[in-house]
XYZ file of C-alpha atoms in Angstrom:
525
model
C 31.110 17.145 -35.258
C 30.320 13.849 -36.819
C 31.332 11.546 -33.809
C 28.668 13.899 -31.323
C 25.832 13.749 -34.536
C 25.971 10.566 -34.965
C 25.339 8.836 -30.702
C 22.483 11.337 -31.073
C 21.284 9.561 -34.248
C 21.494 6.216 -32.218
C 19.930 7.288 -29.138
C 16.240 7.994 -30.254
C 15.514 8.706 -26.914
C 11.392 9.209 -27.631
C 9.462 10.963 -24.919
C 7.450 8.717 -22.553
C 4.071 10.048 -20.456
C 1.777 8.098 -18.428
C -1.154 6.856 -19.613
C -4.327 6.527 -18.300
C -4.056 3.339 -16.731
C -0.395 4.026 -15.603
C 1.432 2.040 -18.547
C 4.176 4.402 -20.582
C 2.541 5.095 -23.428
C 4.523 6.486 -26.218
C 2.913 9.679 -28.306
C 2.882 9.918 -31.787
C 6.364 12.149 -33.219
C 6.040 11.560 -36.656
C 3.699 14.688 -36.616
C 6.289 16.869 -34.888
C 9.786 14.795 -35.167
C 10.152 14.202 -38.519
C 11.850 17.347 -40.095
C 14.278 17.859 -42.969
C 16.508 20.787 -42.975
C 18.506 22.333 -45.654
C 21.424 24.490 -45.787
C 20.648 27.340 -48.340
C 21.770 28.284 -51.150
C 23.653 24.279 -51.415
C 20.515 22.254 -52.228
C 23.288 18.708 -51.249
C 23.525 19.710 -48.383
C 23.254 16.635 -45.381
C 19.750 16.206 -44.093
C 18.970 14.349 -40.708
C 16.436 13.343 -38.556
C 15.593 15.700 -35.487
C 15.550 13.457 -32.479
C 13.483 14.105 -29.354
C 17.885 13.661 -27.663
C 18.494 16.628 -30.440
C 16.110 18.627 -29.250
C 16.909 18.186 -25.836
C 14.426 15.677 -24.363
C 15.608 13.008 -22.694
C 12.776 9.638 -22.399
C 12.944 6.044 -23.307
C 14.551 4.905 -26.431
C 11.379 2.763 -27.078
C 8.510 2.111 -26.322
C 10.351 -1.167 -25.626
C 12.581 -0.028 -23.994
C 14.085 -2.605 -21.727
C 14.963 -0.221 -19.272
C 11.664 0.876 -18.769
C 9.888 -1.135 -15.689
C 6.737 -1.717 -17.614
C 9.464 -3.683 -20.322
C 10.674 -5.528 -17.286
C 10.618 -9.458 -17.856
C 8.015 -11.484 -16.217
C 9.742 -13.123 -13.750
C 11.574 -9.929 -12.651
C 8.502 -8.392 -11.608
C 7.093 -10.553 -9.609
C 10.473 -11.369 -7.792
C 10.582 -7.386 -7.278
C 7.101 -7.764 -5.530
C 7.760 -10.830 -3.545
C 10.681 -9.212 -1.996
C 8.070 -6.238 -1.117
C 5.432 -8.378 -0.427
C 7.259 -10.557 2.321
C 8.667 -7.294 4.254
C 4.993 -6.521 4.076
C 4.042 -9.504 6.058
C 6.433 -8.809 8.415
C 5.517 -5.369 9.539
C 2.311 -6.159 9.828
C 3.373 -8.703 11.874
C 5.046 -7.389 14.451
C 1.949 -4.531 15.166
C -0.313 -7.017 16.757
C 2.741 -9.806 17.482
C 3.382 -8.057 20.557
C -0.402 -8.504 21.449
C -0.471 -11.995 23.258
C 2.400 -10.949 25.362
C 1.648 -7.633 26.652
C 0.161 -8.866 30.428
C 3.932 -9.945 30.450
C 5.362 -7.182 30.140
C 2.273 -5.874 32.182
C 3.649 -7.886 35.444
C 7.237 -6.456 34.856
C 7.106 -3.384 34.255
C 4.327 -3.430 37.188
C 1.632 -1.999 35.101
C -1.645 -2.527 36.081
C -4.508 -0.127 33.370
C -5.477 -1.926 30.745
C -5.877 0.959 28.370
C -1.873 1.692 28.790
C -1.315 -1.688 27.632
C -4.050 -1.782 24.836
C -1.753 1.603 23.916
C 1.686 0.044 23.697
C -0.159 -2.351 21.377
C -1.569 -0.035 19.119
C 0.859 3.061 18.894
C 2.429 1.111 16.516
C 0.070 2.084 14.219
C -0.411 6.033 14.786
C 3.386 4.876 13.466
C 1.632 3.591 10.300
C -0.368 7.182 10.082
C 2.835 9.466 10.633
C 5.525 6.785 8.209
C 3.134 6.911 4.989
C 2.471 11.009 4.446
C 6.362 11.254 4.760
C 7.758 8.284 2.959
C 4.703 8.374 0.290
C 5.743 11.606 -1.299
C 10.218 11.154 -0.904
C 9.299 7.972 -3.206
C 8.510 9.794 -5.626
C 10.798 12.127 -5.885
C 14.435 10.717 -4.752
C 12.216 7.289 -6.097
C 11.119 3.628 -4.298
C 14.358 1.821 -3.824
C 16.622 4.272 -1.708
C 13.611 5.322 0.665
C 12.252 1.688 0.935
C 15.300 0.916 2.151
C 15.783 3.669 4.525
C 13.049 2.905 6.007
C 12.904 -0.490 6.083
C 16.497 -0.245 8.040
C 14.447 2.418 10.486
C 12.326 -0.561 11.969
C 14.898 -2.683 11.661
C 16.978 -1.102 14.574
C 14.019 0.218 17.119
C 13.490 -3.420 17.543
C 16.338 -3.545 19.350
C 15.191 -0.580 21.127
C 11.641 -2.510 22.082
C 13.580 -5.495 23.242
C 15.682 -3.681 25.301
C 13.271 -1.489 26.993
C 13.379 -1.049 31.262
C 9.890 0.691 31.223
C 6.822 1.005 29.492
C 7.054 4.576 28.658
C 10.521 3.435 26.657
C 8.673 0.821 24.921
C 5.748 2.824 23.318
C 8.016 5.418 21.849
C 10.381 2.689 20.191
C 7.198 0.996 18.945
C 5.993 4.445 17.263
C 9.128 4.748 15.242
C 9.540 0.861 14.215
C 5.867 2.052 13.039
C 6.707 4.594 10.637
C 9.164 2.549 9.393
C 7.770 -0.673 8.816
C 5.226 2.131 7.019
C 7.113 1.629 4.011
C 6.597 -1.398 2.869
C 2.712 -1.117 2.831
C 3.052 2.285 1.456
C 5.025 1.852 -1.491
C 3.869 -1.032 -2.644
C 1.030 -0.036 -4.467
C 3.590 2.400 -6.291
C 5.992 -0.288 -6.879
C 2.444 -2.356 -8.429
C 1.866 0.779 -10.415
C 5.281 1.279 -11.649
C 5.357 -2.576 -12.800
C 2.050 -3.960 -14.180
C -0.358 -3.037 -16.517
C -3.892 -2.696 -15.935
C -5.072 -5.902 -16.739
C -2.772 -7.561 -13.773
C -3.021 -4.862 -11.216
C -5.972 -7.109 -9.521
C -3.654 -10.164 -8.973
C -0.314 -8.067 -8.240
C -2.284 -6.450 -5.491
C -3.466 -9.216 -4.124
C -0.465 -10.861 -3.278
C 1.039 -7.724 -2.046
C -2.083 -7.398 0.419
C -1.458 -10.439 2.112
C 1.000 -9.415 3.751
C -0.958 -6.345 5.890
C -3.763 -8.474 5.949
C -2.236 -12.580 6.920
C 0.165 -10.401 9.033
C -1.971 -8.808 12.162
C -3.499 -12.489 12.501
C -0.530 -15.023 12.772
C 1.505 -12.337 14.541
C -0.997 -12.967 17.345
C -0.270 -16.777 17.115
C 3.614 -16.373 17.263
C 3.302 -14.187 19.977
C 1.270 -16.407 22.388
C 3.996 -18.854 22.543
C 6.687 -16.663 22.693
C 5.651 -14.628 25.719
C 4.358 -18.141 27.401
C 7.287 -20.288 27.062
C 10.595 -17.938 26.582
C 9.808 -13.991 27.100
C 8.034 -11.305 25.458
C 11.083 -9.907 24.712
C 12.521 -12.558 22.573
C 8.719 -11.228 20.176
C 11.375 -8.678 19.232
C 14.663 -10.660 18.641
C 12.526 -12.648 16.306
C 11.025 -9.554 14.484
C 14.930 -8.147 14.217
C 16.411 -11.443 13.572
C 13.545 -11.718 10.508
C 13.091 -8.264 9.170
C 17.014 -8.122 9.271
C 17.546 -11.676 7.290
C 14.989 -10.129 5.054
C 16.313 -6.331 4.406
C 19.366 -7.624 3.343
C 17.698 -10.139 0.528
C 15.972 -6.358 -0.544
C 19.059 -5.234 -0.744
C 20.912 -7.162 -2.399
C 17.927 -8.014 -5.001
C 15.936 -4.831 -5.416
C 15.917 -2.676 -8.239
C 14.867 1.276 -8.741
C 10.597 0.908 -10.539
C 9.594 4.611 -10.691
C 10.344 5.710 -13.730
C 10.131 9.811 -13.519
C 13.131 8.961 -11.571
C 14.910 6.373 -13.585
C 14.325 8.946 -16.977
C 15.948 11.411 -14.388
C 19.173 9.902 -13.452
C 19.313 9.026 -17.600
C 19.147 12.674 -18.133
C 22.270 13.445 -15.549
C 24.060 10.557 -16.870
C 23.584 12.155 -20.482
C 24.355 15.816 -19.842
C 27.866 14.549 -18.588
C 28.531 11.969 -21.521
C 27.493 14.086 -24.233
C 28.307 17.977 -22.511
C 25.513 19.475 -22.689
C 23.348 21.083 -20.500
C 20.151 21.632 -22.318
C 19.176 18.007 -21.227
C 15.851 17.722 -19.982
C 13.706 14.899 -18.803
C 10.665 13.758 -20.580
C 8.521 13.487 -17.387
C 9.336 17.621 -16.687
C 8.688 19.261 -20.281
C 6.883 22.446 -19.677
C 7.167 21.457 -15.771
C 8.301 25.200 -13.802
C 11.379 24.705 -12.593
C 10.972 24.429 -8.873
C 13.804 24.002 -5.824
C 13.799 20.798 -4.170
C 12.083 22.876 -1.251
C 9.246 23.340 -3.253
C 8.939 19.757 -4.178
C 9.071 18.271 -1.520
C 6.244 20.722 0.389
C 4.402 19.655 -3.230
C 4.764 16.381 -2.709
C 4.701 16.314 0.886
C 0.179 17.860 0.703
C -0.621 15.501 -2.416
C -2.202 12.693 0.756
C -3.738 15.585 1.971
C -4.514 17.091 -1.174
C -6.646 13.547 -1.756
C -8.316 13.301 0.910
C -9.494 16.841 1.418
C -10.777 17.076 -2.663
C -11.783 13.661 -3.793
C -14.751 11.736 -2.782
C -13.929 8.734 -3.388
C -10.968 9.435 -1.531
C -12.372 10.087 1.096
C -15.378 7.999 1.563
C -13.084 4.834 0.834
C -10.639 5.623 3.235
C -13.888 6.161 5.476
C -14.877 2.946 4.834
C -11.545 1.068 4.804
C -10.627 2.500 8.400
C -14.300 1.806 9.750
C -13.730 -2.324 8.703
C -9.394 -1.902 9.894
C -10.685 -0.708 13.248
C -13.831 -3.713 13.513
C -10.630 -6.306 12.563
C -8.618 -4.306 15.966
C -11.615 -4.723 18.016
C -11.807 -8.484 17.358
C -8.486 -8.443 18.807
C -9.626 -6.960 21.553
C -11.308 -9.751 22.698
C -10.464 -12.526 21.085
C -7.673 -13.774 23.496
C -9.470 -12.538 26.847
C -12.214 -14.411 25.677
C -10.860 -17.445 24.777
C -8.637 -17.712 27.759
C -11.275 -16.713 30.009
C -14.389 -18.270 28.600
C -13.006 -21.594 27.073
C -9.987 -22.108 28.988
C -6.960 -21.669 26.431
C -3.659 -21.142 27.263
C -2.241 -17.856 26.522
C -0.442 -19.566 23.816
C -3.322 -21.508 22.564
C -5.932 -18.213 22.495
C -3.360 -16.948 19.474
C -4.909 -19.864 17.520
C -8.002 -18.802 17.575
C -7.489 -15.898 14.913
C -6.844 -18.605 12.841
C -10.710 -18.735 11.859
C -10.080 -14.812 10.391
C -6.542 -16.013 9.059
C -8.482 -19.119 6.924
C -10.971 -16.539 5.899
C -8.367 -14.231 4.250
C -6.277 -16.192 2.246
C -9.828 -17.799 0.606
C -11.004 -13.925 0.328
C -7.263 -13.434 -1.344
C -7.961 -16.724 -4.166
C -11.398 -15.138 -4.653
C -9.870 -11.316 -5.518
C -6.975 -13.415 -7.050
C -8.597 -15.288 -9.693
C -11.899 -13.304 -10.400
C -10.459 -9.848 -9.977
C -9.162 -9.417 -13.888
C -11.296 -11.464 -15.756
C -13.937 -8.965 -14.308
C -12.227 -6.291 -15.393
C -11.401 -7.622 -18.783
C -15.135 -8.443 -19.401
C -16.290 -4.783 -18.116
C -13.749 -3.544 -20.718
C -14.838 -5.217 -23.840
C -18.546 -4.304 -22.927
C -17.402 -0.927 -22.705
C -16.275 -0.704 -26.180
C -12.627 -1.732 -25.029
C -12.372 1.890 -22.940
C -11.176 0.380 -19.544
C -12.740 2.352 -16.215
C -10.917 2.057 -12.599
C -14.564 1.548 -11.659
C -14.851 -2.011 -12.886
C -12.912 -2.707 -10.092
C -15.808 -2.196 -7.860
C -18.797 -4.850 -8.416
C -17.494 -7.574 -6.047
C -17.259 -5.212 -3.080
C -20.790 -5.300 -2.980
C -21.456 -9.411 -2.798
C -18.321 -8.797 0.029
C -19.709 -6.009 1.832
C -22.642 -8.091 2.608
C -20.646 -11.092 3.486
C -18.683 -9.040 6.120
C -21.262 -8.338 9.034
C -22.220 -11.605 9.806
C -19.529 -12.633 11.579
C -19.964 -9.858 14.555
C -23.826 -11.971 14.862
C -22.658 -15.203 14.827
C -18.882 -14.927 16.742
C -20.703 -12.796 19.271
C -23.451 -14.655 20.604
C -22.152 -18.160 20.696
C -19.130 -16.602 22.476
C -22.269 -14.762 24.560
C -23.500 -18.022 25.291
C -20.095 -19.943 25.514
C -21.262 -22.607 22.565
C -18.542 -25.089 21.583
C -15.781 -22.990 21.375
C -14.716 -24.324 17.396
C -18.310 -22.134 16.563
C -17.047 -19.036 17.290
C -13.229 -19.451 15.309
C -15.369 -20.779 12.440
C -17.778 -17.599 12.703
C -14.667 -15.048 12.124
C -14.333 -16.361 8.859
C -16.962 -14.670 6.727
C -14.366 -11.485 8.560
C -11.930 -12.553 6.533
C -13.195 -13.441 3.457
C -15.239 -10.028 3.214
C -12.287 -7.718 4.431
C -10.095 -9.317 1.906
C -13.303 -8.744 -0.647
C -13.340 -4.991 0.472
C -9.499 -3.983 0.984
C -8.589 -5.427 -2.568
C -10.682 -3.989 -4.700
C -10.382 -0.609 -3.008
C -7.032 -0.020 -3.037
C -6.334 -1.615 -6.963
C -8.727 1.116 -8.137
C -6.836 3.845 -6.013
C -4.155 2.900 -8.389
C -6.057 2.738 -11.161
C -6.875 5.895 -10.474
C -4.036 8.035 -9.529
C -0.958 5.341 -11.546
C 1.569 8.664 -10.917
C 1.018 8.937 -7.836
C 0.509 5.682 -6.618
C 2.057 5.919 -3.036
C 0.533 9.255 -2.290
C -2.347 8.064 -3.016
C -2.317 4.775 -1.141
C -0.464 7.251 1.520
C -4.494 8.541 2.330
C -5.877 5.198 2.461
C -2.779 3.862 4.585
C -2.894 6.254 7.183
C -6.762 7.234 7.648
C -7.387 3.096 8.135
C -3.989 3.109 10.834
C -5.065 5.753 12.785
C -8.734 4.400 13.393
C -7.556 1.431 14.066
C -4.559 2.400 16.950
C -7.298 4.435 18.715
C -10.576 2.717 18.328
C -9.650 -0.653 19.884
C -8.935 1.742 23.133
C -12.901 1.988 23.366
C -13.669 -1.872 23.066
C -13.066 -3.086 26.766
C -15.047 -0.209 28.186
C -18.130 -1.385 25.493
C -17.842 -4.790 25.401
C -18.126 -4.454 29.729
C -21.336 -2.170 29.262
C -22.622 -4.135 26.597
C -21.264 -8.016 26.447
C -20.067 -9.733 23.689
C -22.984 -10.787 22.057
C -24.619 -6.841 21.840
C -21.478 -5.471 21.409
C -20.386 -7.224 18.409
C -24.523 -7.041 17.082
C -23.281 -2.946 17.397
C -20.761 -3.637 15.659
C -22.155 -5.412 12.961
C -24.966 -3.709 12.930
C -22.527 -0.226 11.531
C -21.082 -2.724 9.031
C -24.002 -3.037 7.734
C -25.088 0.490 7.648
C -21.808 0.725 5.113
C -22.805 -2.065 2.724
C -23.944 1.056 0.497
C -20.907 2.207 -0.356
C -19.623 0.227 -3.561
C -23.247 -0.097 -4.659
C -22.935 3.716 -4.918
C -19.111 4.195 -6.158
C -20.021 0.845 -8.587
C -22.924 3.169 -10.524
C -21.961 6.549 -9.777
C -18.119 6.494 -9.199
C -17.232 7.399 -12.759
C -19.559 10.609 -11.949
C -18.259 11.564 -8.819
C -14.315 11.280 -9.900
C -15.104 13.045 -13.006
C -17.329 15.707 -11.523
C -14.075 16.756 -8.812
C -11.449 16.045 -10.191
C -7.404 16.078 -8.459
C -4.805 18.024 -10.092
C -1.835 16.466 -8.700
C 0.717 17.795 -11.308
C 3.321 20.937 -10.552
C 2.666 23.653 -12.209
C 2.636 24.536 -15.478
C 3.940 27.653 -16.860
């Protein structure tokens, strides 16, 4: 009896809940936890401090518990983020790496339909639409690590199917499944950022994690063009298999679980067994309606759709991101053709034309990484020390204005056959603007829904991937009808029409968010 009581005293498992910024905040338990009981009628009866564990609640041992991912050493946090970011580069690389080599695949399979050939490339993004809606909720039930690991290996295996395909139908199916697996790192990265980093570091962390989804599609055509030209189109997938397999082996060895509710659930199960107690409950499940695994899964799966349908902020920002992402892939439909036909580049060299956008991505990344968190700290101080997620958005206004420049610059210089370096430089503003739009939106969504950051990011990813998959299919007919100059100008005017969105949300975002709140929690008892 004494041994059991001592164990209860030493395990002061203080319950921890998510604060407004997603960090794990220690509640004030002094008012409710310090109780002295005295047995009657003996006045000298022993006294003890009632702890959370004695009441059947399991949480972190303290605010400084080293098992809490928010308290991991800085080196460990950045190393975990780097692992996920590395695979987040490889997966989007696969989305566009095949693009320059598709002509060689078409010749081998005797496929001349341009729409089918384009669809064999963009089908990967349909996998990006389906995958996040399944994987994000699963990660909030079973944890980030197991879901990320399973999905990454799923992506790796389907590269073999792509490389060994004997017809275009098989290739399309294999690319669809590869896209579903490859979406995990893009989807769950937002959750890992919320798990590990406090508000004041999320801008920098999101900048690092966002490099892959934005730079990967640009680097892909450069490598894919030379591989298709010098070796064969199948080697695009063999290279992806080798790179992704090696990277996932490293992730398998070094990755750790970071989702706090799952870690506390594991701790609860362990203590229940060690202490032989059946009354222990996770601090994250207090006062919640007991649900079966099937009910939990059902409610988790509808969260991304719930956000899109009930939150005007998520819907409009998802739409804006989808438009910009679709414009990126419309760029991709013309670049290779323009530089091979108009400027006489080989297929391999035409991939180098993507460097204009790539350099813009890098510059935009540096600007956001160096300024976003500083601006948030300054605005928080001016707001009496109270942080608001909308403080992420003011920088978007400038970048949204920069983004449309490229369509007029690139479109008309390519249309008039100006020296080849000029249209390449013309793509630079788009890269800067796109990075400056994407990263504040992603960080803003993480700050708004830290406990369900993966599901919130799934809504963003699914929407933009759907548009990125189908919009480029209309690219060739549009440019054939309007020409490069007016076709790109139309896209530029469309991008200009969306410039007021960041202005509206910077000014009225808080009122909109508070007027239409979305309850993502499970029902209470």
